[in-house]
Amino acid sequence: GQQLNQSPQSMFIQEGEDVSMNCTSSSIFNTWLWYKQDPGEGPVLLIALYKAGELTSNGRLTAQFGITRKDSFLNISASIPSDVGIYFCAGQLGYGGSQGNLIFGKGTKLSVKP
Amino acid sequence: GAGVSQSPSNKVTEKGKDVELRCDPISGHTALYWYRQSLGQGLEFLIYFQGNSAPDKSGLPSDRFSAERTGGSVSTLTIQRTQQEDSAVYLCASSSGPETDTQYFGPGTRLTVL
């Protein structure tokens, strides 16, 4: 099925560093969402974006909805060990039915630098 | 109340057998989604239920897959004649209605087909 292009696939973080990841799509979405998934758990919503150009923060997380509605980025500032996990972007065409289902990127895996 | 729950948490089955996976959504949530997450991949939409409306089955990969939702609450995803490529984590999500994008995910059922 349709998927978003998410990059990077993986990255190593050192405590205190800033982290950035992004998603692009050939399709326009009305909503962009960022989720985090810990091992053995379902994804948990971090940030939801509803308008093109919107910049939203949630603590140390900042995400933006691209002007073209075909991309989004997520920044994590001053990373801490509990930030490790897999981050997914997801696009949503609309609400309800097949418009409401989420189309996911393949994820960005954050690990601690050895 | 409690979050989305799924059972079993792990299921190992032999190729050709049928399996049933259960999802208990958040009480009062009218929308329910099933997704599949293959190893190292993002989530793939399978099926969507909203209230008493006919389900959106557009994401089901084959006719071996089916799902029911009884009484507008509990849902069961059934996979008949399982194949090795069915091995994945099956995630259920619910939301309060079609007008919201916030889908709350369960922990998933890890299915392994030998």
PDB file of C-alpha atoms in Angstrom:
ATOM      1  CA  GLY A   1       0.000   0.000   0.000  1.00  0.00           C
ATOM      2  CA  GLN A   2       0.870   3.660  -0.083  1.00  0.00           C
ATOM      3  CA  GLN A   3       3.615   4.733   2.306  1.00  0.00           C
ATOM      4  CA  LEU A   4       5.417   7.874   3.224  1.00  0.00           C
ATOM      5  CA  ASN A   5       9.157   8.311   2.711  1.00  0.00           C
ATOM      6  CA  GLN A   6      10.658   8.782   6.153  1.00  0.00           C
ATOM      7  CA  SER A   7      14.304   9.528   6.831  1.00  0.00           C
ATOM      8  CA  PRO A   8      16.661   8.756   8.301  1.00  0.00           C
ATOM      9  CA  GLN A   9      15.872   5.083   8.885  1.00  0.00           C
ATOM     10  CA  SER A  10      17.975   5.081  12.015  1.00  0.00           C
ATOM     11  CA  MET A  11      20.210   7.360  13.994  1.00  0.00           C
ATOM     12  CA  PHE A  12      22.261   7.368  17.120  1.00  0.00           C
ATOM     13  CA  ILE A  13      21.820  10.042  19.702  1.00  0.00           C
ATOM     14  CA  GLN A  14      24.029  11.332  22.459  1.00  0.00           C
ATOM     15  CA  GLU A  15      22.380  12.893  25.422  1.00  0.00           C
ATOM     16  CA  GLY A  16      21.931  16.598  24.885  1.00  0.00           C
ATOM     17  CA  GLU A  17      22.036  16.491  21.101  1.00  0.00           C
ATOM     18  CA  ASP A  18      19.267  17.787  18.873  1.00  0.00           C
ATOM     19  CA  VAL A  19      17.618  15.304  16.508  1.00  0.00           C
ATOM     20  CA  SER A  20      15.753  15.874  13.287  1.00  0.00           C
ATOM     21  CA  MET A  21      13.734  13.572  11.049  1.00  0.00           C
ATOM     22  CA  ASN A  22      11.355  14.137   8.180  1.00  0.00           C
ATOM     23  CA  CYS A  23       8.725  12.627   5.952  1.00  0.00           C
ATOM     24  CA  THR A  24       7.791  13.310   2.369  1.00  0.00           C
ATOM     25  CA  SER A  25       4.953  12.132   0.202  1.00  0.00           C
ATOM     26  CA  SER A  26       3.830  12.408  -3.378  1.00  0.00           C
ATOM     27  CA  SER A  27       0.286  12.871  -2.049  1.00  0.00           C
ATOM     28  CA  ILE A  28      -1.278  15.764  -0.201  1.00  0.00           C
ATOM     29  CA  PHE A  29      -2.468  15.120   3.323  1.00  0.00           C
ATOM     30  CA  ASN A  30      -4.865  17.166   5.428  1.00  0.00           C
ATOM     31  CA  THR A  31      -3.314  16.039   8.694  1.00  0.00           C
ATOM     32  CA  TRP A  32       0.207  15.015   9.646  1.00  0.00           C
ATOM     33  CA  LEU A  33       0.866  13.091  12.817  1.00  0.00           C
ATOM     34  CA  TRP A  34       3.987  11.972  14.626  1.00  0.00           C
ATOM     35  CA  TYR A  35       3.977   8.858  16.808  1.00  0.00           C
ATOM     36  CA  LYS A  36       6.535   7.162  19.020  1.00  0.00           C
ATOM     37  CA  GLN A  37       6.587   3.413  19.543  1.00  0.00           C
ATOM     38  CA  ASP A  38       8.436   1.681  22.350  1.00  0.00           C
ATOM     39  CA  PRO A  39       9.217  -2.062  22.171  1.00  0.00           C
ATOM     40  CA  GLY A  40       6.154  -4.199  22.760  1.00  0.00           C
ATOM     41  CA  GLU A  41       3.831  -1.220  22.758  1.00  0.00           C
ATOM     42  CA  GLY A  42       1.502   0.428  20.303  1.00  0.00           C
ATOM     43  CA  PRO A  43       2.352   3.844  18.840  1.00  0.00           C
ATOM     44  CA  VAL A  44       1.639   6.852  21.030  1.00  0.00           C
ATOM     45  CA  LEU A  45       0.669  10.170  19.480  1.00  0.00           C
ATOM     46  CA  LEU A  46       3.234  12.940  20.029  1.00  0.00           C
ATOM     47  CA  ILE A  47       2.079  15.809  17.836  1.00  0.00           C
ATOM     48  CA  ALA A  48      -0.768  16.410  15.391  1.00  0.00           C
ATOM     49  CA  LEU A  49      -0.623  19.051  12.654  1.00  0.00           C
ATOM     50  CA  TYR A  50      -3.711  20.333  10.867  1.00  0.00           C
ATOM     51  CA  LYS A  51      -2.725  23.304   8.708  1.00  0.00           C
ATOM     52  CA  ALA A  52      -0.128  23.808   6.026  1.00  0.00           C
ATOM     53  CA  GLY A  53       2.784  25.759   7.475  1.00  0.00           C
ATOM     54  CA  GLU A  54       1.753  25.022  11.050  1.00  0.00           C
ATOM     55  CA  LEU A  55       4.574  24.756  13.572  1.00  0.00           C
ATOM     56  CA  THR A  56       3.655  22.999  16.799  1.00  0.00           C
ATOM     57  CA  SER A  57       5.651  22.220  19.917  1.00  0.00           C
ATOM     58  CA  ASN A  58       5.148  19.675  22.654  1.00  0.00           C
ATOM     59  CA  GLY A  59       7.856  20.106  25.278  1.00  0.00           C
ATOM     60  CA  ARG A  60      11.169  19.364  23.596  1.00  0.00           C
ATOM     61  CA  LEU A  61       9.431  18.243  20.403  1.00  0.00           C
ATOM     62  CA  THR A  62       8.706  20.550  17.501  1.00  0.00           C
ATOM     63  CA  ALA A  63       6.983  19.543  14.292  1.00  0.00           C
ATOM     64  CA  GLN A  64       5.998  21.407  11.160  1.00  0.00           C
ATOM     65  CA  PHE A  65       3.396  20.765   8.476  1.00  0.00           C
ATOM     66  CA  GLY A  66       4.954  21.610   5.129  1.00  0.00           C
ATOM     67  CA  ILE A  67       3.478  24.377   3.001  1.00  0.00           C
ATOM     68  CA  THR A  68       2.856  21.986   0.130  1.00  0.00           C
ATOM     69  CA  ARG A  69       1.096  19.564   2.527  1.00  0.00           C
ATOM     70  CA  LYS A  70       3.407  16.849   1.215  1.00  0.00           C
ATOM     71  CA  ASP A  71       5.997  16.873   3.963  1.00  0.00           C
ATOM     72  CA  SER A  72       6.631  17.273   7.664  1.00  0.00           C
ATOM     73  CA  PHE A  73       9.566  17.277  10.027  1.00  0.00           C
ATOM     74  CA  LEU A  74      10.025  16.482  13.691  1.00  0.00           C
ATOM     75  CA  ASN A  75      12.780  17.941  15.839  1.00  0.00           C
ATOM     76  CA  ILE A  76      13.768  16.758  19.295  1.00  0.00           C
ATOM     77  CA  SER A  77      15.897  19.188  21.251  1.00  0.00           C
ATOM     78  CA  ALA A  78      18.360  18.272  24.001  1.00  0.00           C
ATOM     79  CA  SER A  79      17.725  14.533  23.666  1.00  0.00           C
ATOM     80  CA  ILE A  80      17.595  12.329  26.745  1.00  0.00           C
ATOM     81  CA  PRO A  81      17.957   8.527  27.031  1.00  0.00           C
ATOM     82  CA  SER A  82      14.213   7.936  27.173  1.00  0.00           C
ATOM     83  CA  ASP A  83      13.883   9.430  23.699  1.00  0.00           C
ATOM     84  CA  VAL A  84      15.105   6.158  22.216  1.00  0.00           C
ATOM     85  CA  GLY A  85      12.470   4.281  20.289  1.00  0.00           C
ATOM     86  CA  ILE A  86      10.926   4.288  16.845  1.00  0.00           C
ATOM     87  CA  TYR A  87       9.292   7.449  15.552  1.00  0.00           C
ATOM     88  CA  PHE A  88       6.664   7.253  12.839  1.00  0.00           C
ATOM     89  CA  CYS A  89       5.147   9.947  10.729  1.00  0.00           C
ATOM     90  CA  ALA A  90       1.603   9.387   9.517  1.00  0.00           C
ATOM     91  CA  GLY A  91      -0.589  11.193   7.061  1.00  0.00           C
ATOM     92  CA  GLN A  92      -4.338  11.337   7.073  1.00  0.00           C
ATOM     93  CA  LEU A  93      -6.473  12.382   4.134  1.00  0.00           C
ATOM     94  CA  GLY A  94      -9.526  13.286   6.181  1.00  0.00           C
ATOM     95  CA  TYR A  95     -11.808  11.963   8.851  1.00  0.00           C
ATOM     96  CA  GLY A  96     -13.741   8.772   8.882  1.00  0.00           C
ATOM     97  CA  GLY A  97     -13.754   5.740   6.667  1.00  0.00           C
ATOM     98  CA  SER A  98     -10.890   5.211   4.307  1.00  0.00           C
ATOM     99  CA  GLN A  99     -10.136   8.925   4.572  1.00  0.00           C
ATOM    100  CA  GLY A 100      -9.486   8.529   8.273  1.00  0.00           C
ATOM    101  CA  ASN A 101      -7.071   5.663   8.204  1.00  0.00           C
ATOM    102  CA  LEU A 102      -3.459   6.569   8.775  1.00  0.00           C
ATOM    103  CA  ILE A 103      -0.741   6.083   6.175  1.00  0.00           C
ATOM    104  CA  PHE A 104       2.545   5.511   7.946  1.00  0.00           C
ATOM    105  CA  GLY A 105       6.191   6.030   7.164  1.00  0.00           C
ATOM    106  CA  LYS A 106       8.566   3.152   7.858  1.00  0.00           C
ATOM    107  CA  GLY A 107       9.908   4.768  10.983  1.00  0.00           C
ATOM    108  CA  THR A 108      13.094   6.315  12.315  1.00  0.00           C
ATOM    109  CA  LYS A 109      14.821   4.268  14.978  1.00  0.00           C
ATOM    110  CA  LEU A 110      16.601   6.303  17.619  1.00  0.00           C
ATOM    111  CA  SER A 111      19.313   4.505  19.575  1.00  0.00           C
ATOM    112  CA  VAL A 112      21.870   5.659  22.109  1.00  0.00           C
ATOM    113  CA  LYS A 113      25.371   6.242  20.797  1.00  0.00           C
ATOM    114  CA  PRO A 114      27.677   3.467  21.977  1.00  0.00           C
TER     115      PRO A 114
ATOM    116  CA  GLY B   1     -11.039   4.410  31.603  1.00  0.00           C
ATOM    117  CA  ALA B   2      -8.559   1.773  30.463  1.00  0.00           C
ATOM    118  CA  GLY B   3      -6.790   2.008  27.145  1.00  0.00           C
ATOM    119  CA  VAL B   4      -7.167  -0.251  24.135  1.00  0.00           C
ATOM    120  CA  SER B   5      -6.420  -3.853  25.010  1.00  0.00           C
ATOM    121  CA  GLN B   6      -5.593  -6.715  22.706  1.00  0.00           C
ATOM    122  CA  SER B   7      -5.310 -10.445  23.168  1.00  0.00           C
ATOM    123  CA  PRO B   8      -3.384 -12.577  22.943  1.00  0.00           C
ATOM    124  CA  SER B   9      -0.174 -10.604  23.171  1.00  0.00           C
ATOM    125  CA  ASN B  10       1.663 -13.329  21.292  1.00  0.00           C
ATOM    126  CA  LYS B  11       0.376 -16.083  19.049  1.00  0.00           C
ATOM    127  CA  VAL B  12       2.397 -18.815  17.396  1.00  0.00           C
ATOM    128  CA  THR B  13       0.574 -20.971  14.906  1.00  0.00           C
ATOM    129  CA  GLU B  14       1.271 -23.459  12.185  1.00  0.00           C
ATOM    130  CA  LYS B  15       0.853 -22.654   8.537  1.00  0.00           C
ATOM    131  CA  GLY B  16      -2.669 -23.422   7.391  1.00  0.00           C
ATOM    132  CA  LYS B  17      -4.338 -22.934  10.768  1.00  0.00           C
ATOM    133  CA  ASP B  18      -6.929 -20.231  11.483  1.00  0.00           C
ATOM    134  CA  VAL B  19      -6.306 -17.569  14.134  1.00  0.00           C
ATOM    135  CA  GLU B  20      -8.500 -15.028  15.909  1.00  0.00           C
ATOM    136  CA  LEU B  21      -7.162 -11.811  17.357  1.00  0.00           C
ATOM    137  CA  ARG B  22      -9.213  -9.729  19.751  1.00  0.00           C
ATOM    138  CA  CYS B  23      -9.418  -5.997  20.367  1.00  0.00           C
ATOM    139  CA  ASP B  24     -11.208  -4.213  23.195  1.00  0.00           C
ATOM    140  CA  PRO B  25     -11.422  -0.520  22.327  1.00  0.00           C
ATOM    141  CA  ILE B  26     -11.666   2.322  24.786  1.00  0.00           C
ATOM    142  CA  SER B  27     -15.160   2.415  26.225  1.00  0.00           C
ATOM    143  CA  GLY B  28     -17.383   4.747  24.267  1.00  0.00           C
ATOM    144  CA  HIS B  29     -15.151   4.934  21.224  1.00  0.00           C
ATOM    145  CA  THR B  30     -17.186   4.400  18.092  1.00  0.00           C
ATOM    146  CA  ALA B  31     -14.361   4.148  15.572  1.00  0.00           C
ATOM    147  CA  LEU B  32     -12.068   1.120  15.482  1.00  0.00           C
ATOM    148  CA  TYR B  33      -9.131   0.412  13.144  1.00  0.00           C
ATOM    149  CA  TRP B  34      -6.956  -2.621  12.532  1.00  0.00           C
ATOM    150  CA  TYR B  35      -3.389  -2.195  11.253  1.00  0.00           C
ATOM    151  CA  ARG B  36      -0.605  -4.632  10.470  1.00  0.00           C
ATOM    152  CA  GLN B  37       3.054  -3.927  11.200  1.00  0.00           C
ATOM    153  CA  SER B  38       5.598  -6.167   9.520  1.00  0.00           C
ATOM    154  CA  LEU B  39       9.156  -6.325  10.823  1.00  0.00           C
ATOM    155  CA  GLY B  40      10.942  -3.038  10.240  1.00  0.00           C
ATOM    156  CA  GLN B  41       7.965  -1.515   8.486  1.00  0.00           C
ATOM    157  CA  GLY B  42       5.406   1.133   9.203  1.00  0.00           C
ATOM    158  CA  LEU B  43       1.822   0.307   9.931  1.00  0.00           C
ATOM    159  CA  GLU B  44      -0.466  -0.828   7.135  1.00  0.00           C
ATOM    160  CA  PHE B  45      -4.192  -0.129   7.335  1.00  0.00           C
ATOM    161  CA  LEU B  46      -6.431  -3.207   7.205  1.00  0.00           C
ATOM    162  CA  ILE B  47     -10.035  -2.396   8.144  1.00  0.00           C
ATOM    163  CA  TYR B  48     -12.134   0.325   9.767  1.00  0.00           C
ATOM    164  CA  PHE B  49     -15.393   0.189  11.750  1.00  0.00           C
ATOM    165  CA  GLN B  50     -17.545   3.213  12.572  1.00  0.00           C
ATOM    166  CA  GLY B  51     -20.667   2.706  14.624  1.00  0.00           C
ATOM    167  CA  ASN B  52     -23.226   0.579  12.827  1.00  0.00           C
ATOM    168  CA  SER B  53     -21.999   1.474   9.357  1.00  0.00           C
ATOM    169  CA  ALA B  54     -20.636  -1.141   6.991  1.00  0.00           C
ATOM    170  CA  PRO B  55     -16.913  -1.565   7.630  1.00  0.00           C
ATOM    171  CA  ASP B  56     -14.294  -0.231   5.251  1.00  0.00           C
ATOM    172  CA  LYS B  57     -12.408  -3.370   4.227  1.00  0.00           C
ATOM    173  CA  SER B  58     -10.273  -1.728   1.573  1.00  0.00           C
ATOM    174  CA  GLY B  59      -6.994  -2.576   3.317  1.00  0.00           C
ATOM    175  CA  LEU B  60      -7.521  -6.308   3.783  1.00  0.00           C
ATOM    176  CA  PRO B  61      -4.757  -8.084   1.817  1.00  0.00           C
ATOM    177  CA  SER B  62      -6.771 -11.170   0.849  1.00  0.00           C
ATOM    178  CA  ASP B  63     -10.075 -12.928   1.406  1.00  0.00           C
ATOM    179  CA  ARG B  64      -8.413 -15.000   4.122  1.00  0.00           C
ATOM    180  CA  PHE B  65      -8.698 -11.920   6.328  1.00  0.00           C
ATOM    181  CA  SER B  66     -11.977 -10.864   7.916  1.00  0.00           C
ATOM    182  CA  ALA B  67     -13.071  -8.885  10.923  1.00  0.00           C
ATOM    183  CA  GLU B  68     -16.197  -8.415  12.981  1.00  0.00           C
ATOM    184  CA  ARG B  69     -17.253  -5.930  15.570  1.00  0.00           C
ATOM    185  CA  THR B  70     -19.969  -7.079  17.922  1.00  0.00           C
ATOM    186  CA  GLY B  71     -22.255  -4.641  19.674  1.00  0.00           C
ATOM    187  CA  GLY B  72     -20.188  -1.718  18.521  1.00  0.00           C
ATOM    188  CA  SER B  73     -17.422  -2.623  20.942  1.00  0.00           C
ATOM    189  CA  VAL B  74     -15.154  -5.668  20.833  1.00  0.00           C
ATOM    190  CA  SER B  75     -13.635  -6.591  17.485  1.00  0.00           C
ATOM    191  CA  THR B  76     -12.164  -9.850  16.247  1.00  0.00           C
ATOM    192  CA  LEU B  77      -9.752 -10.126  13.335  1.00  0.00           C
ATOM    193  CA  THR B  78      -9.721 -13.599  11.808  1.00  0.00           C
ATOM    194  CA  ILE B  79      -7.040 -14.948   9.509  1.00  0.00           C
ATOM    195  CA  GLN B  80      -7.891 -18.223   7.820  1.00  0.00           C
ATOM    196  CA  ARG B  81      -5.363 -20.709   6.472  1.00  0.00           C
ATOM    197  CA  THR B  82      -2.456 -18.650   7.774  1.00  0.00           C
ATOM    198  CA  GLN B  83       0.659 -18.227   5.673  1.00  0.00           C
ATOM    199  CA  GLN B  84       4.179 -17.364   6.780  1.00  0.00           C
ATOM    200  CA  GLU B  85       3.874 -13.907   5.236  1.00  0.00           C
ATOM    201  CA  ASP B  86       1.042 -13.214   7.675  1.00  0.00           C
ATOM    202  CA  SER B  87       3.607 -13.061  10.477  1.00  0.00           C
ATOM    203  CA  ALA B  88       3.481  -9.522  11.851  1.00  0.00           C
ATOM    204  CA  VAL B  89       2.256  -7.431  14.747  1.00  0.00           C
ATOM    205  CA  TYR B  90      -1.445  -6.693  14.441  1.00  0.00           C
ATOM    206  CA  LEU B  91      -2.429  -3.412  16.059  1.00  0.00           C
ATOM    207  CA  CYS B  92      -5.863  -2.147  16.921  1.00  0.00           C
ATOM    208  CA  ALA B  93      -6.713   1.520  17.446  1.00  0.00           C
ATOM    209  CA  SER B  94      -9.869   3.313  18.502  1.00  0.00           C
ATOM    210  CA  SER B  95     -11.008   6.900  18.405  1.00  0.00           C
ATOM    211  CA  SER B  96     -13.992   8.682  19.850  1.00  0.00           C
ATOM    212  CA  GLY B  97     -15.559   9.182  16.457  1.00  0.00           C
ATOM    213  CA  PRO B  98     -14.988   9.926  12.816  1.00  0.00           C
ATOM    214  CA  GLU B  99     -14.447  13.603  13.515  1.00  0.00           C
ATOM    215  CA  THR B 100     -11.171  13.140  15.332  1.00  0.00           C
ATOM    216  CA  ASP B 101      -7.730  12.120  14.219  1.00  0.00           C
ATOM    217  CA  THR B 102      -6.550  10.923  17.622  1.00  0.00           C
ATOM    218  CA  GLN B 103      -6.344   7.171  17.376  1.00  0.00           C
ATOM    219  CA  TYR B 104      -5.278   5.350  20.524  1.00  0.00           C
ATOM    220  CA  PHE B 105      -3.392   2.158  19.873  1.00  0.00           C
ATOM    221  CA  GLY B 106      -3.358  -1.104  21.754  1.00  0.00           C
ATOM    222  CA  PRO B 107      -0.106  -2.982  22.453  1.00  0.00           C
ATOM    223  CA  GLY B 108      -0.665  -5.310  19.506  1.00  0.00           C
ATOM    224  CA  THR B 109      -0.671  -9.060  18.964  1.00  0.00           C
ATOM    225  CA  ARG B 110       2.545 -10.541  17.631  1.00  0.00           C
ATOM    226  CA  LEU B 111       1.608 -13.344  15.238  1.00  0.00           C
ATOM    227  CA  THR B 112       4.200 -15.878  14.172  1.00  0.00           C
ATOM    228  CA  VAL B 113       3.288 -18.428  11.533  1.00  0.00           C
ATOM    229  CA  LEU B 114       5.661 -21.355  11.420  1.00  0.00           C
TER     230      LEU B 114
END
